[in-house]
JSON list of C-alpha atoms and ligand atoms in Angstrom, two decimals:
[
{"chain": "A", "resi": 363, "resn": "MET", "atom": "CA", "xyz": [-52.75, -20.74, 51.13]},
{"chain": "A", "resi": 364, "resn": "PRO", "atom": "CA", "xyz": [-52.70, -22.97, 48.04]},
{"chain": "A", "resi": 365, "resn": "GLY", "atom": "CA", "xyz": [-50.65, -26.15, 48.29]},
{"chain": "A", "resi": 366, "resn": "ARG", "atom": "CA", "xyz": [-47.19, -26.21, 46.78]},
{"chain": "A", "resi": 367, "resn": "VAL", "atom": "CA", "xyz": [-46.52, -29.32, 44.73]},
{"chain": "A", "resi": 368, "resn": "LEU", "atom": "CA", "xyz": [-43.21, -30.45, 43.25]},
{"chain": "A", "resi": 369, "resn": "VAL", "atom": "CA", "xyz": [-43.14, -32.67, 40.19]},
{"chain": "A", "resi": 370, "resn": "ALA", "atom": "CA", "xyz": [-39.52, -33.88, 40.04]},
{"chain": "A", "resi": 371, "resn": "TYR", "atom": "CA", "xyz": [-38.29, -35.95, 37.12]},
{"chain": "A", "resi": 372, "resn": "GLY", "atom": "CA", "xyz": [-35.37, -37.91, 35.76]},
{"chain": "A", "resi": 373, "resn": "THR", "atom": "CA", "xyz": [-34.98, -37.86, 32.00]},
{"chain": "A", "resi": 374, "resn": "THR", "atom": "CA", "xyz": [-32.40, -38.51, 29.33]},
{"chain": "A", "resi": 375, "resn": "ASN", "atom": "CA", "xyz": [-34.28, -37.61, 26.17]},
{"chain": "A", "resi": 376, "resn": "GLY", "atom": "CA", "xyz": [-36.88, -35.18, 27.50]},
{"chain": "A", "resi": 377, "resn": "SER", "atom": "CA", "xyz": [-40.07, -37.19, 27.20]},
{"chain": "A", "resi": 378, "resn": "THR", "atom": "CA", "xyz": [-40.49, -37.69, 30.96]},
{"chain": "A", "resi": 379, "resn": "ALA", "atom": "CA", "xyz": [-39.95, -33.96, 31.43]},
{"chain": "A", "resi": 380, "resn": "GLN", "atom": "CA", "xyz": [-42.93, -33.28, 29.15]},
{"chain": "A", "resi": 381, "resn": "ILE", "atom": "CA", "xyz": [-45.08, -35.71, 31.15]},
{"chain": "A", "resi": 382, "resn": "ALA", "atom": "CA", "xyz": [-44.04, -33.92, 34.37]},
{"chain": "A", "resi": 383, "resn": "GLU", "atom": "CA", "xyz": [-44.93, -30.56, 32.81]},
{"chain": "A", "resi": 384, "resn": "ALA", "atom": "CA", "xyz": [-48.35, -31.87, 31.77]},
{"chain": "A", "resi": 385, "resn": "ILE", "atom": "CA", "xyz": [-49.01, -33.09, 35.33]},
{"chain": "A", "resi": 386, "resn": "ALA", "atom": "CA", "xyz": [-47.91, -29.77, 36.85]},
{"chain": "A", "resi": 387, "resn": "GLU", "atom": "CA", "xyz": [-50.14, -27.89, 34.41]},
{"chain": "A", "resi": 388, "resn": "VAL", "atom": "CA", "xyz": [-53.24, -29.86, 35.47]},
{"chain": "A", "resi": 389, "resn": "LEU", "atom": "CA", "xyz": [-52.37, -29.25, 39.14]},
{"chain": "A", "resi": 390, "resn": "ARG", "atom": "CA", "xyz": [-51.97, -25.52, 38.47]},
{"chain": "A", "resi": 391, "resn": "GLU", "atom": "CA", "xyz": [-55.33, -25.40, 36.72]},
{"chain": "A", "resi": 392, "resn": "ASP", "atom": "CA", "xyz": [-56.73, -26.88, 39.90]},
{"chain": "A", "resi": 393, "resn": "GLY", "atom": "CA", "xyz": [-55.23, -24.06, 41.98]},
{"chain": "A", "resi": 394, "resn": "ALA", "atom": "CA", "xyz": [-52.06, -25.68, 43.32]},
{"chain": "A", "resi": 395, "resn": "ALA", "atom": "CA", "xyz": [-48.70, -23.93, 43.02]},
{"chain": "A", "resi": 396, "resn": "ALA", "atom": "CA", "xyz": [-47.13, -26.79, 41.08]},
{"chain": "A", "resi": 397, "resn": "GLU", "atom": "CA", "xyz": [-43.75, -26.79, 39.39]},
{"chain": "A", "resi": 398, "resn": "ALA", "atom": "CA", "xyz": [-41.99, -29.43, 37.34]},
{"chain": "A", "resi": 399, "resn": "LEU", "atom": "CA", "xyz": [-38.23, -29.53, 37.90]},
{"chain": "A", "resi": 400, "resn": "PRO", "atom": "CA", "xyz": [-35.33, -31.79, 36.89]},
{"chain": "A", "resi": 401, "resn": "ALA", "atom": "CA", "xyz": [-34.69, -33.92, 40.00]},
{"chain": "A", "resi": 402, "resn": "PRO", "atom": "CA", "xyz": [-30.98, -32.96, 40.35]},
{"chain": "A", "resi": 403, "resn": "SER", "atom": "CA", "xyz": [-31.89, -29.26, 40.52]},
{"chain": "A", "resi": 404, "resn": "VAL", "atom": "CA", "xyz": [-34.02, -29.67, 43.65]},
{"chain": "A", "resi": 405, "resn": "GLU", "atom": "CA", "xyz": [-32.05, -28.65, 46.74]},
{"chain": "A", "resi": 406, "resn": "SER", "atom": "CA", "xyz": [-34.80, -29.27, 49.27]},
{"chain": "A", "resi": 407, "resn": "VAL", "atom": "CA", "xyz": [-38.29, -30.70, 49.40]},
{"chain": "A", "resi": 408, "resn": "ALA", "atom": "CA", "xyz": [-39.09, -28.67, 52.53]},
{"chain": "A", "resi": 409, "resn": "PRO", "atom": "CA", "xyz": [-41.06, -25.92, 50.71]},
{"chain": "A", "resi": 410, "resn": "TYR", "atom": "CA", "xyz": [-43.49, -28.42, 49.19]},
{"chain": "A", "resi": 411, "resn": "ASP", "atom": "CA", "xyz": [-46.68, -29.88, 50.64]},
{"chain": "A", "resi": 412, "resn": "ALA", "atom": "CA", "xyz": [-46.75, -32.83, 48.26]},
{"chain": "A", "resi": 413, "resn": "VAL", "atom": "CA", "xyz": [-44.42, -34.40, 45.70]},
{"chain": "A", "resi": 414, "resn": "VAL", "atom": "CA", "xyz": [-44.74, -36.36, 42.46]},
{"chain": "A", "resi": 415, "resn": "VAL", "atom": "CA", "xyz": [-41.58, -38.12, 41.22]},
{"chain": "A", "resi": 416, "resn": "GLY", "atom": "CA", "xyz": [-41.22, -39.58, 37.75]},
{"chain": "A", "resi": 417, "resn": "GLY", "atom": "CA", "xyz": [-38.48, -41.28, 35.81]},
{"chain": "A", "resi": 418, "resn": "GLY", "atom": "CA", "xyz": [-37.88, -42.75, 32.40]},
{"chain": "A", "resi": 419, "resn": "LEU", "atom": "CA", "xyz": [-37.17, -46.51, 32.46]},
{"chain": "A", "resi": 420, "resn": "TYR", "atom": "CA", "xyz": [-33.73, -47.67, 31.38]},
{"chain": "A", "resi": 421, "resn": "ALA", "atom": "CA", "xyz": [-32.77, -51.37, 31.39]},
{"chain": "A", "resi": 422, "resn": "GLY", "atom": "CA", "xyz": [-35.44, -52.21, 33.92]},
{"chain": "A", "resi": 423, "resn": "ARG", "atom": "CA", "xyz": [-34.62, -49.38, 36.29]},
{"chain": "A", "resi": 424, "resn": "TRP", "atom": "CA", "xyz": [-35.84, -45.90, 37.00]},
{"chain": "A", "resi": 425, "resn": "HIS", "atom": "CA", "xyz": [-33.70, -43.10, 35.59]},
{"chain": "A", "resi": 426, "resn": "LYS", "atom": "CA", "xyz": [-30.71, -42.52, 37.88]},
{"chain": "A", "resi": 427, "resn": "ASP", "atom": "CA", "xyz": [-31.76, -38.95, 38.68]},
{"chain": "A", "resi": 428, "resn": "ALA", "atom": "CA", "xyz": [-35.12, -40.19, 40.01]},
{"chain": "A", "resi": 429, "resn": "ARG", "atom": "CA", "xyz": [-33.36, -42.90, 42.04]},
{"chain": "A", "resi": 430, "resn": "ARG", "atom": "CA", "xyz": [-30.90, -40.42, 43.53]},
{"chain": "A", "resi": 431, "resn": "PHE", "atom": "CA", "xyz": [-33.68, -37.98, 44.29]},
{"chain": "A", "resi": 432, "resn": "VAL", "atom": "CA", "xyz": [-35.75, -40.43, 46.33]},
{"chain": "A", "resi": 433, "resn": "ARG", "atom": "CA", "xyz": [-32.62, -41.60, 48.17]},
{"chain": "A", "resi": 434, "resn": "ARG", "atom": "CA", "xyz": [-31.41, -38.12, 48.96]},
{"chain": "A", "resi": 435, "resn": "HIS", "atom": "CA", "xyz": [-34.76, -36.74, 50.10]},
{"chain": "A", "resi": 436, "resn": "ARG", "atom": "CA", "xyz": [-36.20, -39.93, 51.60]},
{"chain": "A", "resi": 437, "resn": "ARG", "atom": "CA", "xyz": [-36.98, -38.48, 55.03]},
{"chain": "A", "resi": 438, "resn": "ALA", "atom": "CA", "xyz": [-38.84, -35.46, 53.73]},
{"chain": "A", "resi": 439, "resn": "LEU", "atom": "CA", "xyz": [-40.63, -37.55, 51.11]},
{"chain": "A", "resi": 440, "resn": "ALA", "atom": "CA", "xyz": [-41.83, -40.07, 53.68]},
{"chain": "A", "resi": 441, "resn": "GLU", "atom": "CA", "xyz": [-43.55, -37.21, 55.53]},
{"chain": "A", "resi": 442, "resn": "ARG", "atom": "CA", "xyz": [-45.43, -35.91, 52.49]},
{"chain": "A", "resi": 443, "resn": "PRO", "atom": "CA", "xyz": [-48.16, -37.18, 50.20]},
{"chain": "A", "resi": 444, "resn": "LEU", "atom": "CA", "xyz": [-46.14, -38.81, 47.41]},
{"chain": "A", "resi": 445, "resn": "TRP", "atom": "CA", "xyz": [-46.98, -40.15, 43.96]},
{"chain": "A", "resi": 446, "resn": "LEU", "atom": "CA", "xyz": [-44.61, -41.93, 41.58]},
{"chain": "A", "resi": 447, "resn": "PHE", "atom": "CA", "xyz": [-44.66, -42.54, 37.85]},
{"chain": "A", "resi": 448, "resn": "SER", "atom": "CA", "xyz": [-42.50, -44.27, 35.29]},
{"chain": "A", "resi": 449, "resn": "SER", "atom": "CA", "xyz": [-42.39, -43.77, 31.56]},
{"chain": "A", "resi": 450, "resn": "GLY", "atom": "CA", "xyz": [-41.02, -46.47, 29.31]},
{"chain": "A", "resi": 451, "resn": "PRO", "atom": "CA", "xyz": [-42.85, -48.98, 27.17]},
{"chain": "A", "resi": 452, "resn": "LEU", "atom": "CA", "xyz": [-42.34, -48.32, 23.47]},
{"chain": "A", "resi": 453, "resn": "ASP", "atom": "CA", "xyz": [-45.60, -49.98, 22.51]},
{"chain": "A", "resi": 454, "resn": "PRO", "atom": "CA", "xyz": [-49.28, -49.38, 23.37]},
{"chain": "A", "resi": 455, "resn": "SER", "atom": "CA", "xyz": [-49.19, -51.72, 26.40]},
{"chain": "A", "resi": 456, "resn": "ALA", "atom": "CA", "xyz": [-49.28, -48.95, 29.01]},
{"chain": "A", "resi": 457, "resn": "SER", "atom": "CA", "xyz": [-52.53, -47.60, 27.52]},
{"chain": "A", "resi": 458, "resn": "GLU", "atom": "CA", "xyz": [-54.08, -51.06, 27.48]},
{"chain": "A", "resi": 459, "resn": "ARG", "atom": "CA", "xyz": [-53.35, -52.31, 30.99]},
{"chain": "A", "resi": 460, "resn": "ASP", "atom": "CA", "xyz": [-51.76, -51.41, 34.32]},
{"chain": "A", "resi": 461, "resn": "ILE", "atom": "CA", "xyz": [-48.04, -52.06, 34.20]},
{"chain": "A", "resi": 462, "resn": "PRO", "atom": "CA", "xyz": [-46.60, -52.66, 37.67]},
{"chain": "A", "resi": 463, "resn": "PRO", "atom": "CA", "xyz": [-43.55, -50.72, 38.85]},
{"chain": "A", "resi": 464, "resn": "VAL", "atom": "CA", "xyz": [-40.10, -52.20, 38.23]},
{"chain": "A", "resi": 465, "resn": "PRO", "atom": "CA", "xyz": [-38.70, -53.83, 41.41]},
{"chain": "A", "resi": 466, "resn": "GLY", "atom": "CA", "xyz": [-36.60, -50.83, 42.48]},
{"chain": "A", "resi": 467, "resn": "VAL", "atom": "CA", "xyz": [-39.54, -48.47, 42.19]},
{"chain": "A", "resi": 468, "resn": "ARG", "atom": "CA", "xyz": [-41.77, -50.93, 44.03]},
{"chain": "A", "resi": 469, "resn": "LYS", "atom": "CA", "xyz": [-39.30, -50.88, 46.94]},
{"chain": "A", "resi": 470, "resn": "THR", "atom": "CA", "xyz": [-39.33, -47.09, 46.93]},
{"chain": "A", "resi": 471, "resn": "MET", "atom": "CA", "xyz": [-43.12, -47.10, 46.99]},
{"chain": "A", "resi": 472, "resn": "VAL", "atom": "CA", "xyz": [-43.18, -49.31, 50.06]},
{"chain": "A", "resi": 473, "resn": "ARG", "atom": "CA", "xyz": [-40.33, -47.52, 51.88]},
{"chain": "A", "resi": 474, "resn": "LEU", "atom": "CA", "xyz": [-41.78, -44.07, 51.37]},
{"chain": "A", "resi": 475, "resn": "ASP", "atom": "CA", "xyz": [-45.41, -45.13, 51.61]},
{"chain": "A", "resi": 476, "resn": "ALA", "atom": "CA", "xyz": [-46.22, -43.60, 48.21]},
{"chain": "A", "resi": 477, "resn": "ARG", "atom": "CA", "xyz": [-49.92, -43.33, 47.43]},
{"chain": "A", "resi": 478, "resn": "GLU", "atom": "CA", "xyz": [-49.78, -44.65, 43.91]},
{"chain": "A", "resi": 479, "resn": "HIS", "atom": "CA", "xyz": [-47.52, -45.53, 41.01]},
{"chain": "A", "resi": 480, "resn": "VAL", "atom": "CA", "xyz": [-48.42, -45.55, 37.35]},
{"chain": "A", "resi": 481, "resn": "THR", "atom": "CA", "xyz": [-46.47, -46.56, 34.24]},
{"chain": "A", "resi": 482, "resn": "PHE", "atom": "CA", "xyz": [-47.01, -44.43, 31.15]},
{"chain": "A", "resi": 483, "resn": "GLY", "atom": "CA", "xyz": [-45.86, -45.26, 27.65]},
{"chain": "A", "resi": 484, "resn": "GLY", "atom": "CA", "xyz": [-42.55, -43.80, 26.54]},
{"chain": "A", "resi": 485, "resn": "ARG", "atom": "CA", "xyz": [-41.12, -42.02, 23.54]},
{"chain": "A", "resi": 486, "resn": "LEU", "atom": "CA", "xyz": [-38.00, -42.71, 21.53]},
{"chain": "A", "resi": 487, "resn": "GLU", "atom": "CA", "xyz": [-37.34, -40.70, 18.43]},
{"chain": "A", "resi": 488, "resn": "GLU", "atom": "CA", "xyz": [-34.50, -39.72, 16.11]},
{"chain": "A", "resi": 489, "resn": "GLY", "atom": "CA", "xyz": [-31.84, -37.75, 17.95]},
{"chain": "A", "resi": 490, "resn": "ALA", "atom": "CA", "xyz": [-32.08, -39.83, 21.16]},
{"chain": "A", "resi": 491, "resn": "LYS", "atom": "CA", "xyz": [-28.80, -40.17, 23.02]},
{"chain": "A", "resi": 492, "resn": "GLY", "atom": "CA", "xyz": [-26.73, -43.36, 23.02]},
{"chain": "A", "resi": 493, "resn": "TRP", "atom": "CA", "xyz": [-25.93, -46.23, 20.72]},
{"chain": "A", "resi": 494, "resn": "VAL", "atom": "CA", "xyz": [-28.53, -48.55, 22.27]},
{"chain": "A", "resi": 495, "resn": "ALA", "atom": "CA", "xyz": [-31.18, -45.94, 21.52]},
{"chain": "A", "resi": 496, "resn": "ARG", "atom": "CA", "xyz": [-29.96, -45.77, 17.94]},
{"chain": "A", "resi": 497, "resn": "MET", "atom": "CA", "xyz": [-30.07, -49.56, 17.68]},
{"chain": "A", "resi": 498, "resn": "ILE", "atom": "CA", "xyz": [-33.65, -49.67, 19.00]},
{"chain": "A", "resi": 499, "resn": "LEU", "atom": "CA", "xyz": [-34.61, -46.98, 16.49]},
{"chain": "A", "resi": 500, "resn": "ARG", "atom": "CA", "xyz": [-32.90, -48.82, 13.65]},
{"chain": "A", "resi": 501, "resn": "SER", "atom": "CA", "xyz": [-34.88, -51.95, 14.54]},
{"chain": "A", "resi": 502, "resn": "GLY", "atom": "CA", "xyz": [-38.06, -49.92, 14.00]},
{"chain": "A", "resi": 503, "resn": "LYS", "atom": "CA", "xyz": [-39.14, -49.83, 17.65]},
{"chain": "A", "resi": 504, "resn": "GLY", "atom": "CA", "xyz": [-39.30, -46.08, 18.10]},
{"chain": "A", "resi": 505, "resn": "GLY", "atom": "CA", "xyz": [-42.30, -43.81, 18.40]},
{"chain": "A", "resi": 506, "resn": "ASP", "atom": "CA", "xyz": [-44.28, -41.78, 20.89]},
{"chain": "A", "resi": 507, "resn": "PHE", "atom": "CA", "xyz": [-46.48, -43.95, 23.10]},
{"chain": "A", "resi": 508, "resn": "ARG", "atom": "CA", "xyz": [-47.28, -41.35, 25.75]},
{"chain": "A", "resi": 509, "resn": "ASP", "atom": "CA", "xyz": [-51.02, -41.08, 26.37]},
{"chain": "A", "resi": 510, "resn": "PHE", "atom": "CA", "xyz": [-51.60, -37.49, 27.48]},
{"chain": "A", "resi": 511, "resn": "THR", "atom": "CA", "xyz": [-55.29, -38.14, 28.10]},
{"chain": "A", "resi": 512, "resn": "ALA", "atom": "CA", "xyz": [-54.34, -40.80, 30.65]},
{"chain": "A", "resi": 513, "resn": "ILE", "atom": "CA", "xyz": [-51.56, -38.61, 32.08]},
{"chain": "A", "resi": 514, "resn": "GLU", "atom": "CA", "xyz": [-53.94, -35.68, 32.58]},
{"chain": "A", "resi": 515, "resn": "ALA", "atom": "CA", "xyz": [-56.60, -37.95, 34.10]},
{"chain": "A", "resi": 516, "resn": "TRP", "atom": "CA", "xyz": [-54.04, -39.24, 36.61]},
{"chain": "A", "resi": 517, "resn": "ALA", "atom": "CA", "xyz": [-53.00, -35.68, 37.47]},
{"chain": "A", "resi": 518, "resn": "ALA", "atom": "CA", "xyz": [-56.66, -34.77, 38.01]},
{"chain": "A", "resi": 519, "resn": "ARG", "atom": "CA", "xyz": [-56.94, -37.66, 40.48]},
{"chain": "A", "resi": 520, "resn": "ILE", "atom": "CA", "xyz": [-53.89, -36.32, 42.35]},
{"chain": "A", "resi": 521, "resn": "ALA", "atom": "CA", "xyz": [-55.49, -32.87, 42.40]},
{"chain": "A", "resi": 522, "resn": "ALA", "atom": "CA", "xyz": [-58.65, -34.34, 43.91]},
{"chain": "A", "resi": 523, "resn": "GLU", "atom": "CA", "xyz": [-56.65, -36.15, 46.60]},
{"chain": "A", "resi": 524, "resn": "LEU", "atom": "CA", "xyz": [-54.63, -33.03, 47.35]},
{"chain": "A", "resi": 525, "resn": "ALA", "atom": "CA", "xyz": [-57.81, -31.17, 48.05]},
{"chain": "A", "resi": 526, "resn": "THR", "atom": "CA", "xyz": [-58.29, -33.41, 51.06]},
{"chain": "A", "resi": 527, "resn": "ALA", "atom": "CA", "xyz": [-54.64, -34.24, 51.91]},
{"chain": "A", "resi": 528, "resn": "VAL", "atom": "CA", "xyz": [-52.97, -30.83, 52.04]},
{"chain": "A", "resi": 529, "resn": "PRO", "atom": "CA", "xyz": [-53.90, -28.52, 54.91]},
{"chain": "A", "resi": 530, "resn": "GLY", "atom": "CA", "xyz": [-55.13, -25.16, 53.69]},
{"chain": "A", "resi": 531, "resn": "ARG", "atom": "CA", "xyz": [-56.56, -26.52, 50.44]},
{"chain": "A", "resi": 532, "resn": "SER", "atom": "CA", "xyz": [-60.24, -27.03, 49.93]},
{"chain": "B", "resi": 2038, "resn": "FMN", "atom": "C1", "xyz": [-31.14, -47.71, 26.29]},
{"chain": "B", "resi": 2038, "resn": "FMN", "atom": "C2", "xyz": [-32.62, -47.73, 26.56]},
{"chain": "B", "resi": 2038, "resn": "FMN", "atom": "C3", "xyz": [-33.13, -48.63, 27.49]},
{"chain": "B", "resi": 2038, "resn": "FMN", "atom": "C4", "xyz": [-34.51, -48.65, 27.75]},
{"chain": "B", "resi": 2038, "resn": "FMN", "atom": "N1", "xyz": [-34.99, -49.54, 28.68]},
{"chain": "B", "resi": 2038, "resn": "FMN", "atom": "C5", "xyz": [-36.33, -49.59, 28.91]},
{"chain": "B", "resi": 2038, "resn": "FMN", "atom": "C6", "xyz": [-36.87, -50.51, 29.86]},
{"chain": "B", "resi": 2038, "resn": "FMN", "atom": "O1", "xyz": [-36.16, -51.27, 30.51]},
{"chain": "B", "resi": 2038, "resn": "FMN", "atom": "N2", "xyz": [-38.21, -50.53, 30.05]},
{"chain": "B", "resi": 2038, "resn": "FMN", "atom": "C7", "xyz": [-39.06, -49.72, 29.35]},
{"chain": "B", "resi": 2038, "resn": "FMN", "atom": "O2", "xyz": [-40.27, -49.79, 29.53]},
{"chain": "B", "resi": 2038, "resn": "FMN", "atom": "N3", "xyz": [-38.57, -48.79, 28.47]},
{"chain": "B", "resi": 2038, "resn": "FMN", "atom": "C8", "xyz": [-37.25, -48.72, 28.23]},
{"chain": "B", "resi": 2038, "resn": "FMN", "atom": "N4", "xyz": [-36.74, -47.80, 27.35]},
{"chain": "B", "resi": 2038, "resn": "FMN", "atom": "C9", "xyz": [-37.62, -46.80, 26.75]},
{"chain": "B", "resi": 2038, "resn": "FMN", "atom": "C10", "xyz": [-37.53, -45.48, 27.52]},
{"chain": "B", "resi": 2038, "resn": "FMN", "atom": "O3", "xyz": [-37.93, -45.67, 28.85]},
{"chain": "B", "resi": 2038, "resn": "FMN", "atom": "C11", "xyz": [-38.41, -44.43, 26.86]},
{"chain": "B", "resi": 2038, "resn": "FMN", "atom": "O4", "xyz": [-37.78, -44.03, 25.66]},
{"chain": "B", "resi": 2038, "resn": "FMN", "atom": "C12", "xyz": [-38.65, -43.23, 27.78]},
{"chain": "B", "resi": 2038, "resn": "FMN", "atom": "O5", "xyz": [-39.68, -42.43, 27.23]},
{"chain": "B", "resi": 2038, "resn": "FMN", "atom": "C13", "xyz": [-37.39, -42.43, 27.98]},
{"chain": "B", "resi": 2038, "resn": "FMN", "atom": "O6", "xyz": [-37.63, -41.32, 28.81]},
{"chain": "B", "resi": 2038, "resn": "FMN", "atom": "P1", "xyz": [-36.83, -39.94, 28.64]},
{"chain": "B", "resi": 2038, "resn": "FMN", "atom": "O7", "xyz": [-37.08, -39.44, 27.24]},
{"chain": "B", "resi": 2038, "resn": "FMN", "atom": "O8", "xyz": [-37.45, -39.07, 29.67]},
{"chain": "B", "resi": 2038, "resn": "FMN", "atom": "O9", "xyz": [-35.40, -40.21, 28.90]},
{"chain": "B", "resi": 2038, "resn": "FMN", "atom": "C14", "xyz": [-35.38, -47.76, 27.06]},
{"chain": "B", "resi": 2038, "resn": "FMN", "atom": "C15", "xyz": [-34.84, -46.86, 26.14]},
{"chain": "B", "resi": 2038, "resn": "FMN", "atom": "C16", "xyz": [-33.48, -46.85, 25.87]},
{"chain": "B", "resi": 2038, "resn": "FMN", "atom": "C17", "xyz": [-32.95, -45.85, 24.88]}
]
């Protein structure tokens, strides 16, 4: 039986959703039954053998949907192989060096014994919600800094670990 993997995400402007989809796609290519879902739509983690949770960064915190998700499902998540990611920096920094998790995400990592966390670059483009977003855009700080080569490489590492971590997968 192939492993079932959930990639749950919290997003406001959709860019983290696309990262989650890219991760799920790599996992599917590797034979896992992976699905990317908005975190609030997940009723239960019970059907999944492993979970990846990602959130956009807003004012130094994970997206509220990602925070609520890990709080609500903490027991089930602590019993499963778990990976976390954040998406935020609107500059090339995330492609150039490892960016540590924000403090709240670090706590979640420790509490739930997550295997790894990675920060990917973010995206902010015209049409983003909120006046702060519009101000950032007006100051010329927008753009798409997501590195899909790095995202897919990370997903491939997860796939390799799943091959040993999830019973029934080889
Ligand atoms: C109001 C606002 C606050 C933000 N705060 C942060 C932040 O604290 N750290 C960071 O790295 N990126 C920050 N960003 C950039 C976002 O994390 C980035 O645009 C991300 O890709 C958004 O994800 P989403 O499209 O899935 O909502 C901020 C963006 C906005 C609009």
